[in-house]
Short mmCIF file of N, CA and C in Angstrom, two decimals:
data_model
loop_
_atom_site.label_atom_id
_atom_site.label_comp_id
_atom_site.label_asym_id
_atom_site.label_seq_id
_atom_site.Cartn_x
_atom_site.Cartn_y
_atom_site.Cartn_z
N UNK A 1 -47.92 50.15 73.66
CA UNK A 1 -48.04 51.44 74.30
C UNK A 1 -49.42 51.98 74.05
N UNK A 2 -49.81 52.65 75.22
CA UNK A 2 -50.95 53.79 75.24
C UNK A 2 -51.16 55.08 75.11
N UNK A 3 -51.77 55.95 74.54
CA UNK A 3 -52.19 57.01 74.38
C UNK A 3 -53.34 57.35 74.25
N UNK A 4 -54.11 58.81 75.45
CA UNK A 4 -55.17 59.07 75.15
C UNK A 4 -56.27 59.06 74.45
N UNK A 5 -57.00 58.08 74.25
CA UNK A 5 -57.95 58.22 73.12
C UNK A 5 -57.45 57.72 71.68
N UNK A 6 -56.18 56.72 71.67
CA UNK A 6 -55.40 55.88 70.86
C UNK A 6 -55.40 54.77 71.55
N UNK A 7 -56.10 53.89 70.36
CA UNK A 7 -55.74 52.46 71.01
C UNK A 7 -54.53 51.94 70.67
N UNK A 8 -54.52 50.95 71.89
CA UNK A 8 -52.98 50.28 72.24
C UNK A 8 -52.30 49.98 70.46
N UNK A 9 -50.96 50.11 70.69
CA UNK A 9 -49.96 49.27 69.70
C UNK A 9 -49.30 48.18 70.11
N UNK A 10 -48.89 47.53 69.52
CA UNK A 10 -48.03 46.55 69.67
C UNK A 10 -46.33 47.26 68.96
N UNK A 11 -45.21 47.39 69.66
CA UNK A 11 -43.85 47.63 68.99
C UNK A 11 -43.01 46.81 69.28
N UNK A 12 -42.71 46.64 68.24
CA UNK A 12 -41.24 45.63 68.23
C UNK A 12 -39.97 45.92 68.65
N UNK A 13 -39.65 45.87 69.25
CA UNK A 13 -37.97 46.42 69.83
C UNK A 13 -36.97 45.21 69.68
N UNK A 14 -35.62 45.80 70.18
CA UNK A 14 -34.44 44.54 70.40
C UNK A 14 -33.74 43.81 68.83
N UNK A 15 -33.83 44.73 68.19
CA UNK A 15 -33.16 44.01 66.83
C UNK A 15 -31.53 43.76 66.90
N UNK A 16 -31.02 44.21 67.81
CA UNK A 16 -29.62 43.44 68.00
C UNK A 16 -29.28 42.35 67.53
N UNK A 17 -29.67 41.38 67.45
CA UNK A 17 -28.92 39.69 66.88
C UNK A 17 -29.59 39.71 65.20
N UNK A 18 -30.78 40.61 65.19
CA UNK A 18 -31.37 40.44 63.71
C UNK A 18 -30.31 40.30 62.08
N UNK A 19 -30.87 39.89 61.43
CA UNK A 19 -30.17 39.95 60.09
C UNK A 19 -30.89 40.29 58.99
N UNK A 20 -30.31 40.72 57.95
CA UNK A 20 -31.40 41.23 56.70
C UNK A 20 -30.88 39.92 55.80
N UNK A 21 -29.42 38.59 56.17
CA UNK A 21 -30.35 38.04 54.90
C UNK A 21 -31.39 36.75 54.99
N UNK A 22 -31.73 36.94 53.92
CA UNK A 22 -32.78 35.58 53.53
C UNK A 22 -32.31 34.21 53.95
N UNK A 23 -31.56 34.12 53.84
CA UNK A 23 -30.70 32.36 53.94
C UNK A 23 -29.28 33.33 54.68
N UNK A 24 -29.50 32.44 56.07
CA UNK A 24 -28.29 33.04 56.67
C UNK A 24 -27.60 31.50 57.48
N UNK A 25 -27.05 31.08 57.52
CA UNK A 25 -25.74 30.04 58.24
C UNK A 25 -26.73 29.72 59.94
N UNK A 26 -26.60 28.73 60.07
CA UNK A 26 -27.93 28.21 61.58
C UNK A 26 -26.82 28.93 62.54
N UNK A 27 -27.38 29.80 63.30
CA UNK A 27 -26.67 30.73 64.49
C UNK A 27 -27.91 30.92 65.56
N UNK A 28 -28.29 30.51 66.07
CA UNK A 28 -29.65 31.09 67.01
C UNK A 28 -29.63 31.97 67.71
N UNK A 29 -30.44 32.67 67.14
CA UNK A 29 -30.57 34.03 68.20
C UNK A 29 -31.92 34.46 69.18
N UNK A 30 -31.79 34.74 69.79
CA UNK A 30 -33.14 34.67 70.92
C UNK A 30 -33.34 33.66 71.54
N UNK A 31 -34.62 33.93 72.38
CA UNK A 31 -34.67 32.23 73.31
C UNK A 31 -35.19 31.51 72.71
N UNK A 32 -34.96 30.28 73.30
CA UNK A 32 -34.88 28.86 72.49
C UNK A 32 -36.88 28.63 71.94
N UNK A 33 -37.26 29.48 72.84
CA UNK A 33 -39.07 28.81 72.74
C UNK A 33 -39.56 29.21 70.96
N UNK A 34 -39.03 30.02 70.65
CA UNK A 34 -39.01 30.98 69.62
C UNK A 34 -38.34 30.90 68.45
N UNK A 35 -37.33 29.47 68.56
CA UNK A 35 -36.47 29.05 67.39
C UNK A 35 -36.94 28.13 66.64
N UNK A 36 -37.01 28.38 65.37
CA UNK A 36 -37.59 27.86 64.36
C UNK A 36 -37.04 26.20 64.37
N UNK A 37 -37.75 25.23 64.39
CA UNK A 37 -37.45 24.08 64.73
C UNK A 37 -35.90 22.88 63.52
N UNK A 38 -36.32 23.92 62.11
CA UNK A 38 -35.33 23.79 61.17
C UNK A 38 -33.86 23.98 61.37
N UNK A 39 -34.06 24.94 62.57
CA UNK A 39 -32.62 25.64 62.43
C UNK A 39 -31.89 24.52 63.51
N UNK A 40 -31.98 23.37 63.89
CA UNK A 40 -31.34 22.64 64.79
C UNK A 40 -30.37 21.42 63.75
N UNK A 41 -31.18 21.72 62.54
CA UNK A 41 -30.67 20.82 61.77
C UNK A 41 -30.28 21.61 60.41
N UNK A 42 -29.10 20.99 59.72
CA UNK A 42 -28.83 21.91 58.70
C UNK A 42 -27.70 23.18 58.58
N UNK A 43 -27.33 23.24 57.04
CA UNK A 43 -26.95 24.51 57.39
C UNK A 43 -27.09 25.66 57.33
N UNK A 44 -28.11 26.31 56.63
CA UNK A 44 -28.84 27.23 56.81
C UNK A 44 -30.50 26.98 56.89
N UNK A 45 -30.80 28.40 57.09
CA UNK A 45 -32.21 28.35 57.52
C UNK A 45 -32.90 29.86 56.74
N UNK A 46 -34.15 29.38 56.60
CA UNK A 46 -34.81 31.18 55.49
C UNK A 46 -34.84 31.59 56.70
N UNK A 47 -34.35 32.81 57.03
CA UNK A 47 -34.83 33.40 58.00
C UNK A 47 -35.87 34.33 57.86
N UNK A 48 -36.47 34.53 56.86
CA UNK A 48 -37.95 35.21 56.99
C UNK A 48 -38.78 33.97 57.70
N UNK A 49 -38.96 33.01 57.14
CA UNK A 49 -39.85 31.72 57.16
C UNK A 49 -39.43 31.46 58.68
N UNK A 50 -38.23 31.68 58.94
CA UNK A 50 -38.03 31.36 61.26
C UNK A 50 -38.22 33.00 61.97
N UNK A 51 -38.29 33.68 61.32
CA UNK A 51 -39.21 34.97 61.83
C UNK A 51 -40.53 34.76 62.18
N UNK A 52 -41.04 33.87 60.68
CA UNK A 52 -42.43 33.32 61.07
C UNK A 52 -42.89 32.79 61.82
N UNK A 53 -41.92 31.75 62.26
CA UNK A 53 -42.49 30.81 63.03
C UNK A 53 -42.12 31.64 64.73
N UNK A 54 -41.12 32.20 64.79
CA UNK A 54 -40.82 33.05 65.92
C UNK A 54 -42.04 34.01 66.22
N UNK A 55 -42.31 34.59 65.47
CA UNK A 55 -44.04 35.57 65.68
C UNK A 55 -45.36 34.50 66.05
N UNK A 56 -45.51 33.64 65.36
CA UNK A 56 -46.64 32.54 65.59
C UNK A 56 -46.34 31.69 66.78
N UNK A 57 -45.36 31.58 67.66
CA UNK A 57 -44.90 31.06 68.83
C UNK A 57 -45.37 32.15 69.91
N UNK A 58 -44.42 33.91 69.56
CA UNK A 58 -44.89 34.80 70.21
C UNK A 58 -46.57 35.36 70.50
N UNK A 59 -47.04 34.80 69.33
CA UNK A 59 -48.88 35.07 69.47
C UNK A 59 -49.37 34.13 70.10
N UNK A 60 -49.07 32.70 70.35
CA UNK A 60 -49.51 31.85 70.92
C UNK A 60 -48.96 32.16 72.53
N UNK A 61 -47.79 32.46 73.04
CA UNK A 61 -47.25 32.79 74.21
C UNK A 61 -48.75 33.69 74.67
N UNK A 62 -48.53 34.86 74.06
CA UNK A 62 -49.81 36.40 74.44
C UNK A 62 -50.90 35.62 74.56
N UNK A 63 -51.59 34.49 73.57
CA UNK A 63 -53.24 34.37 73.75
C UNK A 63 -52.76 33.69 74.75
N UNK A 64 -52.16 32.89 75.37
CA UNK A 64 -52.56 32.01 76.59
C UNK A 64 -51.72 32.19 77.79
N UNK A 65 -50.90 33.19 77.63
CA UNK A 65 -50.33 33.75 79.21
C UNK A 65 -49.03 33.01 79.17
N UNK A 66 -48.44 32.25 78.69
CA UNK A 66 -47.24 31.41 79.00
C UNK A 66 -46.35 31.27 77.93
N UNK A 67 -45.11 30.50 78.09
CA UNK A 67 -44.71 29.86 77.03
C UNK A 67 -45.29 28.31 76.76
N UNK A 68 -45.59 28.54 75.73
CA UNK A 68 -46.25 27.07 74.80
C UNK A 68 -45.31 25.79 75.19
N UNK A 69 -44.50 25.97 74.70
CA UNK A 69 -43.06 24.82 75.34
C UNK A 69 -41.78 25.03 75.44
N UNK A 70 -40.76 24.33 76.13
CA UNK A 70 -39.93 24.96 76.41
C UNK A 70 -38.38 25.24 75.40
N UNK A 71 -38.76 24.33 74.32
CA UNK A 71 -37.52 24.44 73.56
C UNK A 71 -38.07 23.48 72.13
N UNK A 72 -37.72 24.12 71.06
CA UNK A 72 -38.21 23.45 69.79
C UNK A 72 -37.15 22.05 68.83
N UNK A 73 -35.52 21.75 70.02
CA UNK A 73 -34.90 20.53 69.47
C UNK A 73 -35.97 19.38 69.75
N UNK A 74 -35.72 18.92 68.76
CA UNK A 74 -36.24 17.43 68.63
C UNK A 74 -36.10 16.70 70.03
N UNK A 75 -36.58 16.29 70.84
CA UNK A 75 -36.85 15.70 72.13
C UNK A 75 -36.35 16.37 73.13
N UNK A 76 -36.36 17.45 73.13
CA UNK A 76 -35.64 18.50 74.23
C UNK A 76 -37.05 18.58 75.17
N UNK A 77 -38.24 18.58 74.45
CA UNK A 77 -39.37 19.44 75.18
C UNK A 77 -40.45 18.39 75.29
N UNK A 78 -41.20 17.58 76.30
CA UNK A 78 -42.22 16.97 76.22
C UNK A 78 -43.66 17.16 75.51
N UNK A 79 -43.69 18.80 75.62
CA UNK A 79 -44.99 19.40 74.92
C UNK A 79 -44.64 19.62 73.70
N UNK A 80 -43.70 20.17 73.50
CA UNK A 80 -43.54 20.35 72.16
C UNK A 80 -43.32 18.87 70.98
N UNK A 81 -42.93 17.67 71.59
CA UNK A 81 -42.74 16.67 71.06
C UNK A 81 -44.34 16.40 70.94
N UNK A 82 -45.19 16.63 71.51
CA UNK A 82 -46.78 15.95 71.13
C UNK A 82 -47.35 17.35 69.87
N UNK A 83 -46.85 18.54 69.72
CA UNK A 83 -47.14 19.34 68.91
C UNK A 83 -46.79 18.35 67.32
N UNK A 84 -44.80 17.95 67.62
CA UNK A 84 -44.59 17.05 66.76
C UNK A 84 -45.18 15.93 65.81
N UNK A 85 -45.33 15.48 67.09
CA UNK A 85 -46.58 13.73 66.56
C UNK A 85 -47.97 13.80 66.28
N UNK A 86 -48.29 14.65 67.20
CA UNK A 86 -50.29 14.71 66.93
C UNK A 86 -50.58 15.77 66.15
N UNK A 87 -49.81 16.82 65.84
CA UNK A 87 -50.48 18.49 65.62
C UNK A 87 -50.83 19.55 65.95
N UNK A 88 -51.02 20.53 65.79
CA UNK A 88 -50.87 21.78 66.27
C UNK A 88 -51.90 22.14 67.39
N UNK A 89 -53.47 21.44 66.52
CA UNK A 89 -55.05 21.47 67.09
C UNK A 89 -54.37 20.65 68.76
N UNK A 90 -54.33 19.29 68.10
CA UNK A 90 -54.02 18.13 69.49
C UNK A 90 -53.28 18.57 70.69
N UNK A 91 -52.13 19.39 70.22
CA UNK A 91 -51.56 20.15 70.84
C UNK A 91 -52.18 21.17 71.93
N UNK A 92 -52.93 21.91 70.93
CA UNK A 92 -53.68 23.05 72.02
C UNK A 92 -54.34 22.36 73.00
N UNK A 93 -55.08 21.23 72.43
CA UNK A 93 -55.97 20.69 73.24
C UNK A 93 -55.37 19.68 74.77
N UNK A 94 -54.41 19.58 74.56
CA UNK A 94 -53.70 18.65 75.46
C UNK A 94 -52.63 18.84 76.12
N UNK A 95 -51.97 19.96 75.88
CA UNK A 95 -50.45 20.58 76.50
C UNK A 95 -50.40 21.72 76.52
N UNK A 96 -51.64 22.76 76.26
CA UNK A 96 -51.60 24.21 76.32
C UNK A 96 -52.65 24.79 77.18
N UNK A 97 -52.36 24.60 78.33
CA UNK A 97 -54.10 24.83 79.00
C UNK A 97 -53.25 26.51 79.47
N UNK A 98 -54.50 27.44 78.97
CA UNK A 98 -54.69 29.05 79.11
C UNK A 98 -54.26 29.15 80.76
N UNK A 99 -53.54 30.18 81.02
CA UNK A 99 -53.65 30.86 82.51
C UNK A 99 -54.84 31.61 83.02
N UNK A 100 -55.20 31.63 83.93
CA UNK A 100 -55.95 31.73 84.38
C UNK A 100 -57.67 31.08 84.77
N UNK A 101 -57.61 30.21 83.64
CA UNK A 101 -58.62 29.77 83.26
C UNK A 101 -58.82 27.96 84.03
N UNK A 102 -57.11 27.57 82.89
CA UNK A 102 -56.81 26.22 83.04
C UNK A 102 -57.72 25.46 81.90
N UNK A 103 -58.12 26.15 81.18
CA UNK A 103 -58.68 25.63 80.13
C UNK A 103 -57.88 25.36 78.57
N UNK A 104 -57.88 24.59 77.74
CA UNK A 104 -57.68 23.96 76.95
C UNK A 104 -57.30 25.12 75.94
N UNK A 105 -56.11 25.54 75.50
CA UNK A 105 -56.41 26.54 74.62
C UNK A 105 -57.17 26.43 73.52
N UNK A 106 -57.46 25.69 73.05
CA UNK A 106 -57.95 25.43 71.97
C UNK A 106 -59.76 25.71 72.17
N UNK A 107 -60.24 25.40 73.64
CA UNK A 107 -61.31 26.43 73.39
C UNK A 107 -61.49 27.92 74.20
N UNK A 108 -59.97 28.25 74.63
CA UNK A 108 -60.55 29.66 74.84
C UNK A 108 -59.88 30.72 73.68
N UNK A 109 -58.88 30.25 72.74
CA UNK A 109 -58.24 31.01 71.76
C UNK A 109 -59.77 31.36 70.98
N UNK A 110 -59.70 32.50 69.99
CA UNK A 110 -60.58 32.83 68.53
C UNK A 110 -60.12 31.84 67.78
N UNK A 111 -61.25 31.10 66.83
CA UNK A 111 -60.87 30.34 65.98
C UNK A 111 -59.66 31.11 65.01
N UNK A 112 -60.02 32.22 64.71
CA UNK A 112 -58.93 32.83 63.76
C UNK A 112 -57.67 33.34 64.26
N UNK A 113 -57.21 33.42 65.77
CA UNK A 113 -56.08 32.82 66.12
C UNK A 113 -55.50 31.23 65.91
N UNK A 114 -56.15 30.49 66.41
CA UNK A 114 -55.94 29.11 66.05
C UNK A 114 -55.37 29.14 65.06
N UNK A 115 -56.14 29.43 63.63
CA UNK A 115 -55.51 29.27 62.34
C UNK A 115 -54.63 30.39 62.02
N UNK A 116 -54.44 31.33 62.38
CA UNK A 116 -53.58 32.14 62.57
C UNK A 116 -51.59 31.74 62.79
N UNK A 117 -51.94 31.32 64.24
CA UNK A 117 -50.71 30.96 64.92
C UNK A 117 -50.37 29.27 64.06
N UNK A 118 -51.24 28.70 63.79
CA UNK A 118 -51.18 27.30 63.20
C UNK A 118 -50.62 27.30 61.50
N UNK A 119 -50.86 28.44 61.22
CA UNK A 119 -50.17 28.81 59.73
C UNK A 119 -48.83 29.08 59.78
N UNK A 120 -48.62 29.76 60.79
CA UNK A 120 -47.22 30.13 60.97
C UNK A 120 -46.06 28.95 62.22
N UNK A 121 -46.56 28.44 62.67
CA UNK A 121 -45.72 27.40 63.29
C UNK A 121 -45.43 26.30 62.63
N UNK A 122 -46.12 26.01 61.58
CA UNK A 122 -45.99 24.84 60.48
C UNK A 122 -44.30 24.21 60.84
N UNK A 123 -44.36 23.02 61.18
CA UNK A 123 -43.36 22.62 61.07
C UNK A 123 -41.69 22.51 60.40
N UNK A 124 -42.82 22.50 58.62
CA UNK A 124 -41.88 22.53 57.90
C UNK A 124 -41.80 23.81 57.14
N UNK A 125 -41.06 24.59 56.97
CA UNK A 125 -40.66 25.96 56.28
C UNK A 125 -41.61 25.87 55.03
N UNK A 126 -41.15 25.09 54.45
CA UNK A 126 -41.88 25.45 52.96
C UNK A 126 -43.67 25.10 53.29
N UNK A 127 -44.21 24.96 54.44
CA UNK A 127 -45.47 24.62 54.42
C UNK A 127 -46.24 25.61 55.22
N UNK A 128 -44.79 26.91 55.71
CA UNK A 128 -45.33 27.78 56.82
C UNK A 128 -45.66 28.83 56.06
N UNK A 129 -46.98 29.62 56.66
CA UNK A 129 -47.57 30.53 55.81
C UNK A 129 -46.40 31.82 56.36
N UNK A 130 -45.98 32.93 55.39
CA UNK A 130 -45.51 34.44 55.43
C UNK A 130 -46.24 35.35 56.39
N UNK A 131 -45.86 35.92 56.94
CA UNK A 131 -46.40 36.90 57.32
C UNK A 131 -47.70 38.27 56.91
N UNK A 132 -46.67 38.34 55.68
CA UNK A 132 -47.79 38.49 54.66
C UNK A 132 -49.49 38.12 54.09
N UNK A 133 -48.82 36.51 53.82
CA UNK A 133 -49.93 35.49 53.53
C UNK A 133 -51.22 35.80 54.44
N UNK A 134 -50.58 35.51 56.05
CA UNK A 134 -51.55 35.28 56.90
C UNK A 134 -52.41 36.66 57.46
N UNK A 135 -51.54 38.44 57.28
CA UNK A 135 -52.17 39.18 57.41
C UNK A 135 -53.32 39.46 56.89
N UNK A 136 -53.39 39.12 55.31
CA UNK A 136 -54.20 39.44 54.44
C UNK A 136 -55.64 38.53 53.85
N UNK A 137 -55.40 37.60 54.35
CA UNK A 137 -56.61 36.58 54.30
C UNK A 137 -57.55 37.56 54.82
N UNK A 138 -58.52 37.15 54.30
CA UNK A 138 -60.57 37.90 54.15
C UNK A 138 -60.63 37.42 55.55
N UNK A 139 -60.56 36.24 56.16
CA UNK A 139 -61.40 35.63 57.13
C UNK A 139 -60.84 35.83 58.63
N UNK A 140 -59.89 36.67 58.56
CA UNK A 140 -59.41 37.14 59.93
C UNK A 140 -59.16 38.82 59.82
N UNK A 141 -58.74 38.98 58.96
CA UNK A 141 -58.31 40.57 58.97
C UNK A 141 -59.52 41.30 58.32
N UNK A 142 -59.97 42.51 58.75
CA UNK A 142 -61.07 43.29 58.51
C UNK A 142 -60.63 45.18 58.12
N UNK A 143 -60.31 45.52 57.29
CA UNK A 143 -59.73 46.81 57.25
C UNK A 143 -61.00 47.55 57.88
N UNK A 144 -60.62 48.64 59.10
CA UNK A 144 -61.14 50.27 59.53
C UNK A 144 -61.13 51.02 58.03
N UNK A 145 -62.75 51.72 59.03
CA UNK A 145 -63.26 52.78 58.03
C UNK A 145 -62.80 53.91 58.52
#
């Protein structure tokens, strides 16, 4: 939202399916582009750590106009299976081309998106950066005077 002489916000809405706990039973909630890739397997999942990866999917959607791929089961998605095998970088470079552009996301994103969204999509939970983690790093975030 906008306001006069206030720059834009970003707000979060729609907490309906949300949960407060930490380790909750694999139930998926939201669309599939956005589901933490853990939760297909198993029986529970951290759900802070698939919040994470749900926000770092959603920032990658915004920098490049689209959805990234179409579903995060294990061979459900062609693009997302080369995210799988090659990596996140290989990925941008080869299955994420920007709207409008048609260019490669990987060179029209900020490097500190890149590593941004790439901290938080981490495959494996215990290797995905917090929300936290990734706000507060020196090399992307800059506090107003």
């Amino acid at each position: 939202t906008a306001s006069q002489g206030v720059d834009p916000k970003v707000k979060l809405i729609d907490f309906g399916m949300a949960t407060l706990r930490r380790r909750a039973p694999v139930y998926f909630r939201g669309k599939v582009v956005y589901q933490a890739p853990e939760g297909h397997c198993g029986d529970y999942v951290d759900t802070f750590l698939a919040d994470n990866f749900a926000i770092g999917a959603l920032l990658l959607t915004l920098g490049v106009q689209r959805y990234p791929w179409g579903a995060t089961r294990s061979g459900s998605c062609p693009r997302f299976s080369v995210l799988v095998s090659h990596g996140f970088r290989s990925f941008l470079a080869q299955c994420c081309p920007a709207v409008g552009t048609g260019a490669p996301a990987i060179e029209v994103l900020s490097p500190a998106l890149v590593d941004t969204v790439e901290a938080l999509v981490k495959l494996w939970p215990r290797e995905r950066a917090c929300l936290g983690e990734v706000a507060f790093e020196r090399r992307w975030w800059r506090p107003t005077r």
